[in-house]
């Protein structure tokens, strides 16, 4: 892509799933070059970004990119915040197979330590994208059908990693110093609701779906629905190791059906 600030390693490193996160600068005209190397049609839907219809990646109102085809999406980056992208062809299955990622729009001056223009500043930043995997869907299905009427996840992930990996992954764990202001972008990419907790560390909810809260909300946990994004901030507590958890909830009973954990290491 162009018109974008792309860090050297980003939040996801070089992993192939989930997709790489994209960064743009508010107000810039951006291009996103897409090549479809699969045997099926695909698109890039910019979930939550205010773009025109032709660049929104919804086949029924624009078009899909054919196997082997290419397309250049062009749009002006909206106001700074946390957004999302995913394939919108056979969304039920392609989304569950990991065809999604996060979009971060930086303030208009390109700052990487301020949330939005005239917004709060921070010392450390992290991205936690929650997702789940139904291995039957992943291994056996090529299109949605009656077989996708039930989603039975067996994998519970943060940034595409299960708990043992997420606890040590340098792009997922948070390493900070006591007193640091930490900004966390929470992106919910599971078909289940999820509950985020920071092992007792209190935080402020400052933005939702790319829009700042008029007044931050104090919390110690937050429940997020599929496709939603929330930005939270906290002051790093006393030195120690903390174990934040994302719990995935049954839609009907609200029981926890699985969880994923990472680490906050405070020095």
PDB file of C-alpha atoms in Angstrom:
ATOM      1  CA  UNK A   1       0.000   0.000   0.000  1.00  0.00           C
ATOM      2  CA  UNK A   2       1.031   3.617  -0.368  1.00  0.00           C
ATOM      3  CA  UNK A   3       0.036   6.729   1.499  1.00  0.00           C
ATOM      4  CA  UNK A   4       0.727   4.661   4.595  1.00  0.00           C
ATOM      5  CA  UNK A   5       3.128   4.549   7.497  1.00  0.00           C
ATOM      6  CA  UNK A   6       4.254   0.931   7.680  1.00  0.00           C
ATOM      7  CA  UNK A   7       6.449  -0.010  10.680  1.00  0.00           C
ATOM      8  CA  UNK A   8       9.419  -2.317  10.097  1.00  0.00           C
ATOM      9  CA  UNK A   9       7.830  -5.278  11.847  1.00  0.00           C
ATOM     10  CA  UNK A  10       4.357  -4.123  12.840  1.00  0.00           C
ATOM     11  CA  UNK A  11       2.255  -5.825  15.460  1.00  0.00           C
ATOM     12  CA  UNK A  12       2.090  -9.149  13.623  1.00  0.00           C
ATOM     13  CA  UNK A  13       5.662  -9.640  12.451  1.00  0.00           C
ATOM     14  CA  UNK A  14       5.822 -11.812   9.313  1.00  0.00           C
ATOM     15  CA  UNK A  15       3.080 -14.321  10.198  1.00  0.00           C
ATOM     16  CA  UNK A  16       0.592 -15.229   7.478  1.00  0.00           C
ATOM     17  CA  UNK A  17      -2.447 -15.539   9.745  1.00  0.00           C
ATOM     18  CA  UNK A  18      -3.983 -13.349  10.802  1.00  0.00           C
ATOM     19  CA  UNK A  19      -3.420 -10.887   8.003  1.00  0.00           C
ATOM     20  CA  UNK A  20      -0.893  -8.074   8.344  1.00  0.00           C
ATOM     21  CA  UNK A  21      -2.194  -4.913   9.943  1.00  0.00           C
ATOM     22  CA  UNK A  22      -2.306  -1.791   7.764  1.00  0.00           C
ATOM     23  CA  UNK A  23      -1.441   1.748   8.843  1.00  0.00           C
ATOM     24  CA  UNK A  24      -2.495   5.000   7.191  1.00  0.00           C
ATOM     25  CA  UNK A  25      -2.398   8.694   8.078  1.00  0.00           C
ATOM     26  CA  UNK A  26      -5.584  10.692   8.493  1.00  0.00           C
ATOM     27  CA  UNK A  27      -6.475  12.773   5.444  1.00  0.00           C
ATOM     28  CA  UNK A  28      -4.028  11.084   3.067  1.00  0.00           C
ATOM     29  CA  UNK A  29      -5.161   9.606  -0.238  1.00  0.00           C
ATOM     30  CA  UNK A  30      -4.259   5.917   0.042  1.00  0.00           C
ATOM     31  CA  UNK A  31      -3.867   3.012  -2.332  1.00  0.00           C
ATOM     32  CA  UNK A  32      -4.122  -0.632  -1.376  1.00  0.00           C
ATOM     33  CA  UNK A  33      -2.852  -3.059  -4.019  1.00  0.00           C
ATOM     34  CA  UNK A  34      -4.617  -6.412  -3.930  1.00  0.00           C
ATOM     35  CA  UNK A  35      -3.614  -9.533  -5.882  1.00  0.00           C
ATOM     36  CA  UNK A  36      -5.856 -12.585  -5.573  1.00  0.00           C
ATOM     37  CA  UNK A  37      -3.592 -15.643  -5.656  1.00  0.00           C
ATOM     38  CA  UNK A  38      -6.304 -18.123  -4.678  1.00  0.00           C
ATOM     39  CA  UNK A  39      -8.677 -20.175  -6.821  1.00  0.00           C
ATOM     40  CA  UNK A  40     -11.742 -18.313  -5.500  1.00  0.00           C
ATOM     41  CA  UNK A  41     -13.051 -14.761  -5.727  1.00  0.00           C
ATOM     42  CA  UNK A  42     -12.084 -12.403  -2.904  1.00  0.00           C
ATOM     43  CA  UNK A  43     -12.260  -8.738  -1.866  1.00  0.00           C
ATOM     44  CA  UNK A  44     -10.903  -6.413   0.795  1.00  0.00           C
ATOM     45  CA  UNK A  45     -13.757  -4.873   2.772  1.00  0.00           C
ATOM     46  CA  UNK A  46     -12.595  -1.891   4.857  1.00  0.00           C
ATOM     47  CA  UNK A  47     -14.827  -2.469   7.874  1.00  0.00           C
ATOM     48  CA  UNK A  48     -15.698   0.785   9.633  1.00  0.00           C
ATOM     49  CA  UNK A  49     -13.766   3.111   7.322  1.00  0.00           C
ATOM     50  CA  UNK A  50     -15.792   5.738   5.492  1.00  0.00           C
ATOM     51  CA  UNK A  51     -14.903   4.948   1.878  1.00  0.00           C
ATOM     52  CA  UNK A  52     -16.949   5.171  -1.322  1.00  0.00           C
ATOM     53  CA  UNK A  53     -18.963   2.231  -2.637  1.00  0.00           C
ATOM     54  CA  UNK A  54     -16.459   1.149  -5.294  1.00  0.00           C
ATOM     55  CA  UNK A  55     -13.746   0.741  -2.678  1.00  0.00           C
ATOM     56  CA  UNK A  56     -15.842  -0.877   0.039  1.00  0.00           C
ATOM     57  CA  UNK A  57     -15.189  -4.455  -1.107  1.00  0.00           C
ATOM     58  CA  UNK A  58     -18.809  -5.709  -0.912  1.00  0.00           C
ATOM     59  CA  UNK A  59     -19.464  -7.713  -4.104  1.00  0.00           C
ATOM     60  CA  UNK A  60     -23.232  -7.131  -4.248  1.00  0.00           C
ATOM     61  CA  UNK A  61     -22.720  -3.358  -4.386  1.00  0.00           C
ATOM     62  CA  UNK A  62     -19.374  -3.233  -6.206  1.00  0.00           C
ATOM     63  CA  UNK A  63     -17.505  -6.322  -7.492  1.00  0.00           C
ATOM     64  CA  UNK A  64     -15.248  -9.218  -6.522  1.00  0.00           C
ATOM     65  CA  UNK A  65     -11.668  -9.806  -7.665  1.00  0.00           C
ATOM     66  CA  UNK A  66     -11.387 -12.968  -9.787  1.00  0.00           C
ATOM     67  CA  UNK A  67      -8.757 -15.673  -9.208  1.00  0.00           C
ATOM     68  CA  UNK A  68      -5.424 -14.339 -10.450  1.00  0.00           C
ATOM     69  CA  UNK A  69      -6.877 -10.839 -10.726  1.00  0.00           C
ATOM     70  CA  UNK A  70      -5.695  -7.590  -9.212  1.00  0.00           C
ATOM     71  CA  UNK A  71      -7.355  -4.414  -8.021  1.00  0.00           C
ATOM     72  CA  UNK A  72      -6.136  -1.148  -6.527  1.00  0.00           C
ATOM     73  CA  UNK A  73      -8.380   0.232  -3.802  1.00  0.00           C
ATOM     74  CA  UNK A  74      -8.167   4.031  -3.460  1.00  0.00           C
ATOM     75  CA  UNK A  75      -9.605   6.036  -0.595  1.00  0.00           C
ATOM     76  CA  UNK A  76      -8.936   8.915   1.751  1.00  0.00           C
ATOM     77  CA  UNK A  77      -8.040   7.750   5.250  1.00  0.00           C
ATOM     78  CA  UNK A  78     -10.731   8.921   7.711  1.00  0.00           C
ATOM     79  CA  UNK A  79     -10.070  10.234  11.189  1.00  0.00           C
ATOM     80  CA  UNK A  80      -7.533   8.433  13.353  1.00  0.00           C
ATOM     81  CA  UNK A  81      -8.678   5.249  15.058  1.00  0.00           C
ATOM     82  CA  UNK A  82      -8.784   1.449  15.008  1.00  0.00           C
ATOM     83  CA  UNK A  83     -10.556  -0.252  12.106  1.00  0.00           C
ATOM     84  CA  UNK A  84     -10.763  -3.670  10.508  1.00  0.00           C
ATOM     85  CA  UNK A  85     -10.650  -5.379   7.119  1.00  0.00           C
ATOM     86  CA  UNK A  86     -11.821  -8.759   5.834  1.00  0.00           C
ATOM     87  CA  UNK A  87     -12.901 -10.620   2.728  1.00  0.00           C
ATOM     88  CA  UNK A  88     -16.585 -10.038   1.912  1.00  0.00           C
ATOM     89  CA  UNK A  89     -17.007 -12.965  -0.513  1.00  0.00           C
ATOM     90  CA  UNK A  90     -18.674 -15.891   1.273  1.00  0.00           C
ATOM     91  CA  UNK A  91     -17.980 -13.881   4.402  1.00  0.00           C
ATOM     92  CA  UNK A  92     -19.190 -16.572   6.803  1.00  0.00           C
ATOM     93  CA  UNK A  93     -16.470 -19.005   5.776  1.00  0.00           C
ATOM     94  CA  UNK A  94     -13.664 -16.762   4.547  1.00  0.00           C
ATOM     95  CA  UNK A  95     -13.723 -14.682   7.725  1.00  0.00           C
ATOM     96  CA  UNK A  96     -13.586 -17.836   9.853  1.00  0.00           C
ATOM     97  CA  UNK A  97     -10.612 -19.047   7.812  1.00  0.00           C
ATOM     98  CA  UNK A  98      -8.591 -16.012   8.882  1.00  0.00           C
ATOM     99  CA  UNK A  99      -9.041 -13.573   5.984  1.00  0.00           C
ATOM    100  CA  UNK A 100      -9.031 -10.450   8.143  1.00  0.00           C
ATOM    101  CA  UNK A 101      -6.758  -7.956   9.853  1.00  0.00           C
ATOM    102  CA  UNK A 102      -6.610  -4.585  11.593  1.00  0.00           C
ATOM    103  CA  UNK A 103      -6.355  -1.091  10.105  1.00  0.00           C
ATOM    104  CA  UNK A 104      -4.840   1.716  12.173  1.00  0.00           C
ATOM    105  CA  UNK A 105      -5.272   5.317  11.058  1.00  0.00           C
ATOM    106  CA  UNK A 106      -2.722   7.644  12.661  1.00  0.00           C
ATOM    107  CA  UNK A 107      -3.299  11.346  13.405  1.00  0.00           C
ATOM    108  CA  UNK A 108      -2.809  13.730  10.499  1.00  0.00           C
ATOM    109  CA  UNK A 109       0.773  14.576  11.573  1.00  0.00           C
ATOM    110  CA  UNK A 110       1.727  10.874  11.484  1.00  0.00           C
ATOM    111  CA  UNK A 111       2.284  10.655  15.238  1.00  0.00           C
ATOM    112  CA  UNK A 112       2.663   7.122  16.589  1.00  0.00           C
ATOM    113  CA  UNK A 113       2.297   8.053  20.263  1.00  0.00           C
ATOM    114  CA  UNK A 114      -0.982   9.981  20.108  1.00  0.00           C
ATOM    115  CA  UNK A 115      -4.379   8.318  19.687  1.00  0.00           C
ATOM    116  CA  UNK A 116      -5.977  10.958  17.429  1.00  0.00           C
ATOM    117  CA  UNK A 117      -5.615  14.671  16.667  1.00  0.00           C
ATOM    118  CA  UNK A 118      -5.499  16.433  20.053  1.00  0.00           C
ATOM    119  CA  UNK A 119      -6.130  13.067  21.689  1.00  0.00           C
ATOM    120  CA  UNK A 120      -4.281  11.356  24.544  1.00  0.00           C
ATOM    121  CA  UNK A 121      -0.600  10.459  24.263  1.00  0.00           C
ATOM    122  CA  UNK A 122       0.983   7.195  25.352  1.00  0.00           C
ATOM    123  CA  UNK A 123       4.335   5.524  25.975  1.00  0.00           C
ATOM    124  CA  UNK A 124       3.570   1.989  24.778  1.00  0.00           C
ATOM    125  CA  UNK A 125       1.087   0.585  22.275  1.00  0.00           C
ATOM    126  CA  UNK A 126      -0.325  -2.880  21.666  1.00  0.00           C
ATOM    127  CA  UNK A 127      -2.827  -4.660  19.455  1.00  0.00           C
ATOM    128  CA  UNK A 128      -4.808  -7.691  20.630  1.00  0.00           C
ATOM    129  CA  UNK A 129      -6.988  -9.224  17.938  1.00  0.00           C
ATOM    130  CA  UNK A 130      -9.163 -12.019  19.299  1.00  0.00           C
ATOM    131  CA  UNK A 131     -10.257 -14.889  17.068  1.00  0.00           C
ATOM    132  CA  UNK A 132     -11.482 -18.471  17.197  1.00  0.00           C
ATOM    133  CA  UNK A 133     -10.983 -21.476  14.935  1.00  0.00           C
ATOM    134  CA  UNK A 134     -13.401 -24.261  14.063  1.00  0.00           C
ATOM    135  CA  UNK A 135     -10.979 -26.881  12.758  1.00  0.00           C
ATOM    136  CA  UNK A 136     -13.713 -28.736  10.856  1.00  0.00           C
ATOM    137  CA  UNK A 137     -14.577 -25.571   8.933  1.00  0.00           C
ATOM    138  CA  UNK A 138     -10.903 -24.809   8.319  1.00  0.00           C
ATOM    139  CA  UNK A 139      -9.950 -28.287   7.110  1.00  0.00           C
ATOM    140  CA  UNK A 140     -13.028 -29.448   5.215  1.00  0.00           C
ATOM    141  CA  UNK A 141     -15.207 -26.608   3.874  1.00  0.00           C
ATOM    142  CA  UNK A 142     -14.759 -24.617   0.668  1.00  0.00           C
ATOM    143  CA  UNK A 143     -18.049 -22.729   0.779  1.00  0.00           C
ATOM    144  CA  UNK A 144     -20.732 -21.922   3.311  1.00  0.00           C
ATOM    145  CA  UNK A 145     -23.732 -24.249   3.425  1.00  0.00           C
ATOM    146  CA  UNK A 146     -25.823 -26.096   5.981  1.00  0.00           C
ATOM    147  CA  UNK A 147     -22.482 -27.248   7.414  1.00  0.00           C
ATOM    148  CA  UNK A 148     -21.805 -23.679   8.567  1.00  0.00           C
ATOM    149  CA  UNK A 149     -25.061 -23.427  10.508  1.00  0.00           C
ATOM    150  CA  UNK A 150     -23.129 -24.286  13.669  1.00  0.00           C
ATOM    151  CA  UNK A 151     -19.777 -22.862  14.706  1.00  0.00           C
ATOM    152  CA  UNK A 152     -17.915 -25.027  17.217  1.00  0.00           C
ATOM    153  CA  UNK A 153     -14.536 -23.439  17.952  1.00  0.00           C
ATOM    154  CA  UNK A 154     -11.667 -25.534  19.200  1.00  0.00           C
ATOM    155  CA  UNK A 155      -8.973 -22.862  18.975  1.00  0.00           C
ATOM    156  CA  UNK A 156      -8.931 -19.593  20.953  1.00  0.00           C
ATOM    157  CA  UNK A 157      -6.343 -17.068  19.813  1.00  0.00           C
ATOM    158  CA  UNK A 158      -4.780 -13.648  20.342  1.00  0.00           C
ATOM    159  CA  UNK A 159      -3.113 -12.272  17.220  1.00  0.00           C
ATOM    160  CA  UNK A 160      -3.373 -15.707  15.621  1.00  0.00           C
ATOM    161  CA  UNK A 161      -1.581 -17.431  18.527  1.00  0.00           C
ATOM    162  CA  UNK A 162      -2.733 -19.771  21.269  1.00  0.00           C
ATOM    163  CA  UNK A 163      -1.929 -19.078  24.914  1.00  0.00           C
ATOM    164  CA  UNK A 164       1.597 -20.579  25.161  1.00  0.00           C
ATOM    165  CA  UNK A 165       2.750 -18.626  22.089  1.00  0.00           C
ATOM    166  CA  UNK A 166       0.869 -15.417  22.934  1.00  0.00           C
ATOM    167  CA  UNK A 167       2.469 -15.264  26.378  1.00  0.00           C
ATOM    168  CA  UNK A 168       5.949 -14.921  24.869  1.00  0.00           C
ATOM    169  CA  UNK A 169       5.316 -13.368  21.438  1.00  0.00           C
ATOM    170  CA  UNK A 170       7.089 -10.008  21.217  1.00  0.00           C
ATOM    171  CA  UNK A 171       4.280  -8.593  19.057  1.00  0.00           C
ATOM    172  CA  UNK A 172       1.571  -9.592  21.547  1.00  0.00           C
ATOM    173  CA  UNK A 173       2.909  -9.341  25.094  1.00  0.00           C
ATOM    174  CA  UNK A 174       3.299  -5.871  26.580  1.00  0.00           C
ATOM    175  CA  UNK A 175       6.700  -4.940  28.032  1.00  0.00           C
ATOM    176  CA  UNK A 176       6.604  -1.655  29.913  1.00  0.00           C
ATOM    177  CA  UNK A 177       7.865   0.267  32.917  1.00  0.00           C
ATOM    178  CA  UNK A 178       5.834   1.110  36.012  1.00  0.00           C
ATOM    179  CA  UNK A 179       3.990   4.366  35.394  1.00  0.00           C
ATOM    180  CA  UNK A 180       4.000   4.069  31.593  1.00  0.00           C
ATOM    181  CA  UNK A 181       0.802   4.989  29.802  1.00  0.00           C
ATOM    182  CA  UNK A 182      -0.156   1.987  27.661  1.00  0.00           C
ATOM    183  CA  UNK A 183      -2.585   2.194  24.716  1.00  0.00           C
ATOM    184  CA  UNK A 184      -4.247  -1.089  23.719  1.00  0.00           C
ATOM    185  CA  UNK A 185      -6.242  -1.608  20.530  1.00  0.00           C
ATOM    186  CA  UNK A 186      -8.741  -4.444  21.009  1.00  0.00           C
ATOM    187  CA  UNK A 187     -10.156  -5.991  17.826  1.00  0.00           C
ATOM    188  CA  UNK A 188     -12.778  -8.724  18.117  1.00  0.00           C
ATOM    189  CA  UNK A 189     -12.649 -11.116  15.165  1.00  0.00           C
ATOM    190  CA  UNK A 190     -14.456 -14.117  16.631  1.00  0.00           C
ATOM    191  CA  UNK A 191     -18.030 -15.252  16.051  1.00  0.00           C
ATOM    192  CA  UNK A 192     -18.407 -15.325  19.846  1.00  0.00           C
ATOM    193  CA  UNK A 193     -18.572 -12.428  22.270  1.00  0.00           C
ATOM    194  CA  UNK A 194     -15.380 -11.995  24.233  1.00  0.00           C
ATOM    195  CA  UNK A 195     -14.471 -10.537  27.617  1.00  0.00           C
ATOM    196  CA  UNK A 196     -11.132  -8.775  28.020  1.00  0.00           C
ATOM    197  CA  UNK A 197      -9.565  -8.537  31.503  1.00  0.00           C
ATOM    198  CA  UNK A 198      -6.090  -7.259  32.458  1.00  0.00           C
ATOM    199  CA  UNK A 199      -5.470  -9.364  35.582  1.00  0.00           C
ATOM    200  CA  UNK A 200      -6.955  -6.693  37.819  1.00  0.00           C
ATOM    201  CA  UNK A 201      -5.283  -3.688  36.180  1.00  0.00           C
ATOM    202  CA  UNK A 202      -7.881  -0.903  35.842  1.00  0.00           C
ATOM    203  CA  UNK A 203      -8.182   0.886  32.515  1.00  0.00           C
ATOM    204  CA  UNK A 204     -10.112   3.581  30.687  1.00  0.00           C
ATOM    205  CA  UNK A 205     -12.195   2.890  27.575  1.00  0.00           C
ATOM    206  CA  UNK A 206     -11.381   5.817  25.290  1.00  0.00           C
ATOM    207  CA  UNK A 207     -12.682   4.880  21.823  1.00  0.00           C
ATOM    208  CA  UNK A 208     -15.033   2.485  20.043  1.00  0.00           C
ATOM    209  CA  UNK A 209     -15.106   1.463  16.373  1.00  0.00           C
ATOM    210  CA  UNK A 210     -12.747   4.256  15.385  1.00  0.00           C
ATOM    211  CA  UNK A 211     -14.643   6.978  17.279  1.00  0.00           C
ATOM    212  CA  UNK A 212     -13.424   8.651  20.500  1.00  0.00           C
ATOM    213  CA  UNK A 213     -15.616   8.433  23.590  1.00  0.00           C
ATOM    214  CA  UNK A 214     -16.901  11.869  24.678  1.00  0.00           C
ATOM    215  CA  UNK A 215     -15.842  10.904  28.206  1.00  0.00           C
ATOM    216  CA  UNK A 216     -13.546   7.940  28.998  1.00  0.00           C
ATOM    217  CA  UNK A 217     -15.148   5.134  30.996  1.00  0.00           C
ATOM    218  CA  UNK A 218     -13.352   3.457  33.912  1.00  0.00           C
ATOM    219  CA  UNK A 219     -13.425  -0.350  33.835  1.00  0.00           C
ATOM    220  CA  UNK A 220     -11.646  -3.550  34.837  1.00  0.00           C
ATOM    221  CA  UNK A 221     -13.221  -5.666  32.083  1.00  0.00           C
ATOM    222  CA  UNK A 222     -14.961  -5.123  28.766  1.00  0.00           C
ATOM    223  CA  UNK A 223     -17.167  -7.392  26.629  1.00  0.00           C
ATOM    224  CA  UNK A 224     -16.857  -6.965  22.872  1.00  0.00           C
ATOM    225  CA  UNK A 225     -19.076  -8.341  20.118  1.00  0.00           C
ATOM    226  CA  UNK A 226     -17.955  -9.775  16.763  1.00  0.00           C
ATOM    227  CA  UNK A 227     -16.465  -7.151  14.471  1.00  0.00           C
ATOM    228  CA  UNK A 228     -16.173  -4.469  17.148  1.00  0.00           C
ATOM    229  CA  UNK A 229     -13.034  -2.562  18.133  1.00  0.00           C
ATOM    230  CA  UNK A 230     -12.331  -0.721  21.364  1.00  0.00           C
ATOM    231  CA  UNK A 231      -9.301   1.305  22.423  1.00  0.00           C
ATOM    232  CA  UNK A 232      -8.326   1.304  26.082  1.00  0.00           C
ATOM    233  CA  UNK A 233      -5.573   2.964  28.135  1.00  0.00           C
ATOM    234  CA  UNK A 234      -3.981   2.123  31.469  1.00  0.00           C
ATOM    235  CA  UNK A 235      -1.121   3.215  33.665  1.00  0.00           C
ATOM    236  CA  UNK A 236       1.348   0.394  34.163  1.00  0.00           C
ATOM    237  CA  UNK A 237       1.180  -0.771  37.810  1.00  0.00           C
ATOM    238  CA  UNK A 238       3.965  -1.912  40.119  1.00  0.00           C
ATOM    239  CA  UNK A 239       6.692  -4.103  38.668  1.00  0.00           C
ATOM    240  CA  UNK A 240       5.631  -7.690  38.093  1.00  0.00           C
ATOM    241  CA  UNK A 241       4.133 -10.116  35.609  1.00  0.00           C
ATOM    242  CA  UNK A 242       0.420  -9.842  34.864  1.00  0.00           C
ATOM    243  CA  UNK A 243      -1.684 -12.306  32.877  1.00  0.00           C
ATOM    244  CA  UNK A 244      -4.473 -10.631  30.873  1.00  0.00           C
ATOM    245  CA  UNK A 245      -7.149 -12.965  29.532  1.00  0.00           C
ATOM    246  CA  UNK A 246      -9.653 -12.967  26.692  1.00  0.00           C
ATOM    247  CA  UNK A 247     -12.591 -15.220  27.554  1.00  0.00           C
ATOM    248  CA  UNK A 248     -14.901 -16.382  24.757  1.00  0.00           C
ATOM    249  CA  UNK A 249     -18.563 -16.635  25.744  1.00  0.00           C
ATOM    250  CA  UNK A 250     -21.434 -18.876  24.707  1.00  0.00           C
ATOM    251  CA  UNK A 251     -24.107 -16.689  23.061  1.00  0.00           C
ATOM    252  CA  UNK A 252     -26.976 -18.207  25.031  1.00  0.00           C
ATOM    253  CA  UNK A 253     -25.592 -19.093  28.457  1.00  0.00           C
ATOM    254  CA  UNK A 254     -22.730 -16.562  28.650  1.00  0.00           C
ATOM    255  CA  UNK A 255     -20.574 -19.415  29.947  1.00  0.00           C
ATOM    256  CA  UNK A 256     -16.885 -19.305  29.064  1.00  0.00           C
ATOM    257  CA  UNK A 257     -16.199 -21.857  26.311  1.00  0.00           C
ATOM    258  CA  UNK A 258     -12.503 -21.066  25.892  1.00  0.00           C
ATOM    259  CA  UNK A 259      -9.872 -18.446  26.582  1.00  0.00           C
ATOM    260  CA  UNK A 260      -6.521 -17.085  25.479  1.00  0.00           C
ATOM    261  CA  UNK A 261      -3.907 -15.356  27.616  1.00  0.00           C
ATOM    262  CA  UNK A 262      -0.812 -13.232  27.117  1.00  0.00           C
ATOM    263  CA  UNK A 263       1.471 -11.258  29.448  1.00  0.00           C
ATOM    264  CA  UNK A 264       2.024  -7.709  30.660  1.00  0.00           C
ATOM    265  CA  UNK A 265       5.588  -7.507  31.962  1.00  0.00           C
ATOM    266  CA  UNK A 266       6.203  -4.413  34.098  1.00  0.00           C
ATOM    267  CA  UNK A 267       9.748  -3.541  35.106  1.00  0.00           C
TER     268      UNK A 267
END
